[in-house]
C-alpha positions as a printed Julia matrix, in Angstrom:
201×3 Matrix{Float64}:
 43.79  28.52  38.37
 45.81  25.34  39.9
 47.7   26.05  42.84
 51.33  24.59  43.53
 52.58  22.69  46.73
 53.83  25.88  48.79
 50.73  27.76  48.38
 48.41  24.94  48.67
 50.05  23.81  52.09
 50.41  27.8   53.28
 47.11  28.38  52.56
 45.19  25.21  54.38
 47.71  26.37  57.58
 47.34  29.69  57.87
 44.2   30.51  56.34
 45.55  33.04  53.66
 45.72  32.87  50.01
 49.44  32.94  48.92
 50.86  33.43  45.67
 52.12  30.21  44.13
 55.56  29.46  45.16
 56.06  31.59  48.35
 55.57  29.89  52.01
 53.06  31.47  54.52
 54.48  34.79  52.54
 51.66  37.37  50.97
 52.5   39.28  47.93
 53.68  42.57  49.99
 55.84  40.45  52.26
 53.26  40.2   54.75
 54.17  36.98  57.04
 51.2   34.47  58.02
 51.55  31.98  60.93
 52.17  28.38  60.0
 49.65  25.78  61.0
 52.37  24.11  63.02
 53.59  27.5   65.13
 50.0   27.82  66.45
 50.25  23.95  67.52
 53.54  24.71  69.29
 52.18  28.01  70.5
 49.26  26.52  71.78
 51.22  23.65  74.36
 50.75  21.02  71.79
 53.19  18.92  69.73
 54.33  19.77  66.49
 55.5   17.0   63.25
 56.62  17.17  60.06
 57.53  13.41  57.83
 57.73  13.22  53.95
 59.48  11.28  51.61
 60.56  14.78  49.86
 63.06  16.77  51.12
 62.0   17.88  54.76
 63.14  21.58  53.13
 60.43  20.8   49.73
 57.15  22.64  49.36
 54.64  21.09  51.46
 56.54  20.26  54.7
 57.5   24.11  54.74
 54.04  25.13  53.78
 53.09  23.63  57.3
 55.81  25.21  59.22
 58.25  27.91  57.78
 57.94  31.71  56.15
 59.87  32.31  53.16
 59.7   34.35  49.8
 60.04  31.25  47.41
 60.23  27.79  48.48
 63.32  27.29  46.41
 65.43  29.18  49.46
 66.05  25.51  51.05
 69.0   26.54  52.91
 67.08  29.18  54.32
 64.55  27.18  54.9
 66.31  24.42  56.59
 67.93  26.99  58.84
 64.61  28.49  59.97
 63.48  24.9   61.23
 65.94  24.88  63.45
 64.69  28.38  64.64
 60.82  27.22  64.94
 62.03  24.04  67.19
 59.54  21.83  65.99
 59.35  18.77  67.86
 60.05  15.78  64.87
 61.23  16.64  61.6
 62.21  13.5   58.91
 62.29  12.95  55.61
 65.41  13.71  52.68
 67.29  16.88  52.3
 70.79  16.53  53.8
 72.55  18.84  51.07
 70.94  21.56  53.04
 71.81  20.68  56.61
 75.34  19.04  56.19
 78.26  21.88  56.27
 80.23  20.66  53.13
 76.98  20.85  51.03
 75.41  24.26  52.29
 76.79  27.29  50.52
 77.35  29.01  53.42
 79.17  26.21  55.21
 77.3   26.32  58.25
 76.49  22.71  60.15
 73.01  22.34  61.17
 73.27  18.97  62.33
 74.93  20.66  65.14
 72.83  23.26  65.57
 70.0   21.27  65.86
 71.73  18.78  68.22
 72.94  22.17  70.61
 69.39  23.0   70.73
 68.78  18.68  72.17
 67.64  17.47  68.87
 68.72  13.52  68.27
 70.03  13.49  64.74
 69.07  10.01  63.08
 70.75   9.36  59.35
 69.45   5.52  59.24
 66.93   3.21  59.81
 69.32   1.93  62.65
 69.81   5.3   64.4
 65.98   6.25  64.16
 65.36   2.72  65.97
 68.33   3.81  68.62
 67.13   7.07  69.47
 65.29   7.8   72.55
 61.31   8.91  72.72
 61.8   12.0   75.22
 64.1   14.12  72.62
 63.03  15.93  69.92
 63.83  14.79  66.59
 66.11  15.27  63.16
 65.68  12.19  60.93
 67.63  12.67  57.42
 67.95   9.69  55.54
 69.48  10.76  52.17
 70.88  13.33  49.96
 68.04  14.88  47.86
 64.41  13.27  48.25
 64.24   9.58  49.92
 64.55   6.83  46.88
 61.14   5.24  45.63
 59.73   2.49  47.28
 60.43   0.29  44.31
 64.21   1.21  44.47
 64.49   0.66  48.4
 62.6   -3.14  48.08
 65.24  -4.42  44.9
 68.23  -2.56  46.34
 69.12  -4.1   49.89
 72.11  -1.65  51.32
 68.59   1.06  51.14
 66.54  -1.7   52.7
 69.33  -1.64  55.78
 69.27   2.05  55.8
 66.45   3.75  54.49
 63.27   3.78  56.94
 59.79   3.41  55.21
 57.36   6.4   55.46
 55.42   3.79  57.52
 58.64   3.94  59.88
 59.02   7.46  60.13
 55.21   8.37  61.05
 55.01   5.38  63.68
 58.48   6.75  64.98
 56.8   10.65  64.76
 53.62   9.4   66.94
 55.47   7.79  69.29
 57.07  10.67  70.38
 53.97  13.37  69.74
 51.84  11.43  71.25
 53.1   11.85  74.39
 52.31  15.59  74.76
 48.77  15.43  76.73
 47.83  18.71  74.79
 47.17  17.11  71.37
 49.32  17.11  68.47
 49.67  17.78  65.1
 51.6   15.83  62.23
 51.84  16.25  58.61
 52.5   13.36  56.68
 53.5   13.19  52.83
 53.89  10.55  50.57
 55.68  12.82  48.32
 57.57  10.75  45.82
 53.84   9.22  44.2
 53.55  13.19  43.14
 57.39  12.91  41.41
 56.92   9.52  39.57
 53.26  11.03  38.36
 55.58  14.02  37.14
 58.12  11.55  35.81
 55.52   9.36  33.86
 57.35   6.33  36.47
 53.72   3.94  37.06
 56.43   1.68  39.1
 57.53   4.32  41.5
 54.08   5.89  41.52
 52.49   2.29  42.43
């Protein structure tokens, strides 16, 4: 009766239903395009910013296949594979080599491929407009608002979701075929979970 993230994203992208907690994944292990593989397919740009994880539910529901969207290694690995143009939000425990269980560095695998990795606000501001583009800007999900406007070393480092989608159409926009970009304000759905009215605010 209520859906969850992965299947509600899946579902609005590739036009199937999916079984709640699987990405763009039917029930017999049939595999559905994501939304933004028939954008890149089709010539156009392709985007992906949240304040979750860039590996959580909903980015992936726009953009990757996989079984259950718990697999975030997997799932971080298979971005790299689709090549989307802009990818940012939180998640580096499943790109950075000491943190992944298999060891393997993505940063570098996304840089071989001519990504320009971005880890702060600074780098994001640094990095040219004709690449495409890794932006990871903390461990697990990107703090609250509230915790980035009281704390200022996150103020320094920690773009606003504002930041990120300007950055993301500055870049997408320049593809004369159209473009598409999903943007999440993720953490309001945590601090709802949480029962936190000053993170959700």
């Amino acid at each position: 009766v209520v859906t969850d993230s992965a299947a509600a994203s899946s579902s609005w992208g590739s036009g199937h239903r999916i079984n709640n907690g699987a990405v763009n994944w039917g029930p017999n292990g049939e595999q559905y395009k994501p939304i933004c593989e028939i954008f890149r397919d089709a010539g156009k740009a392709t985007g992906l910013v949240t304040t979750t994880r860039i590996t959580h539910a909903t980015p992936s529901g726009f953009g990757i296949n996989m079984p259950q969207r718990g697999m975030e290694d997997e799932i971080a690995k298979q971005y790299a594979e689709k090549e989307y143009d802009v990818l940012m939000g939180g998640g580096n425990r499943h790109f950075d080599a000491g943190r992944r269980d298999d060891g393997e560095d993505l940063y570098s695998a996304f840089t071989e491929k001519g990504y320009t990795v971005a880890r702060t606000t600074a780098e994001l501001n640094r990095a040219g407009r004709n690449s495409k583009l890794l932006g990871i800007f903390s461990d697990s999900h990107v703090p609250y608002t509230v915790d980035r406007n009281s704390l200022a070393g996150l103020q320094e480092t920690l773009p606003t979701l504002a930041d990120m989608t300007t950055s993301a159409l500055e870049r997408l926009d320049r593809n004369e075929n159209g473009f598409i970009l999903q943007v999440e304000g993720g953490r309001v759905d945590h601090a709802a979970h949480g029962n936190d009215p000053s993170g959700l605010i």
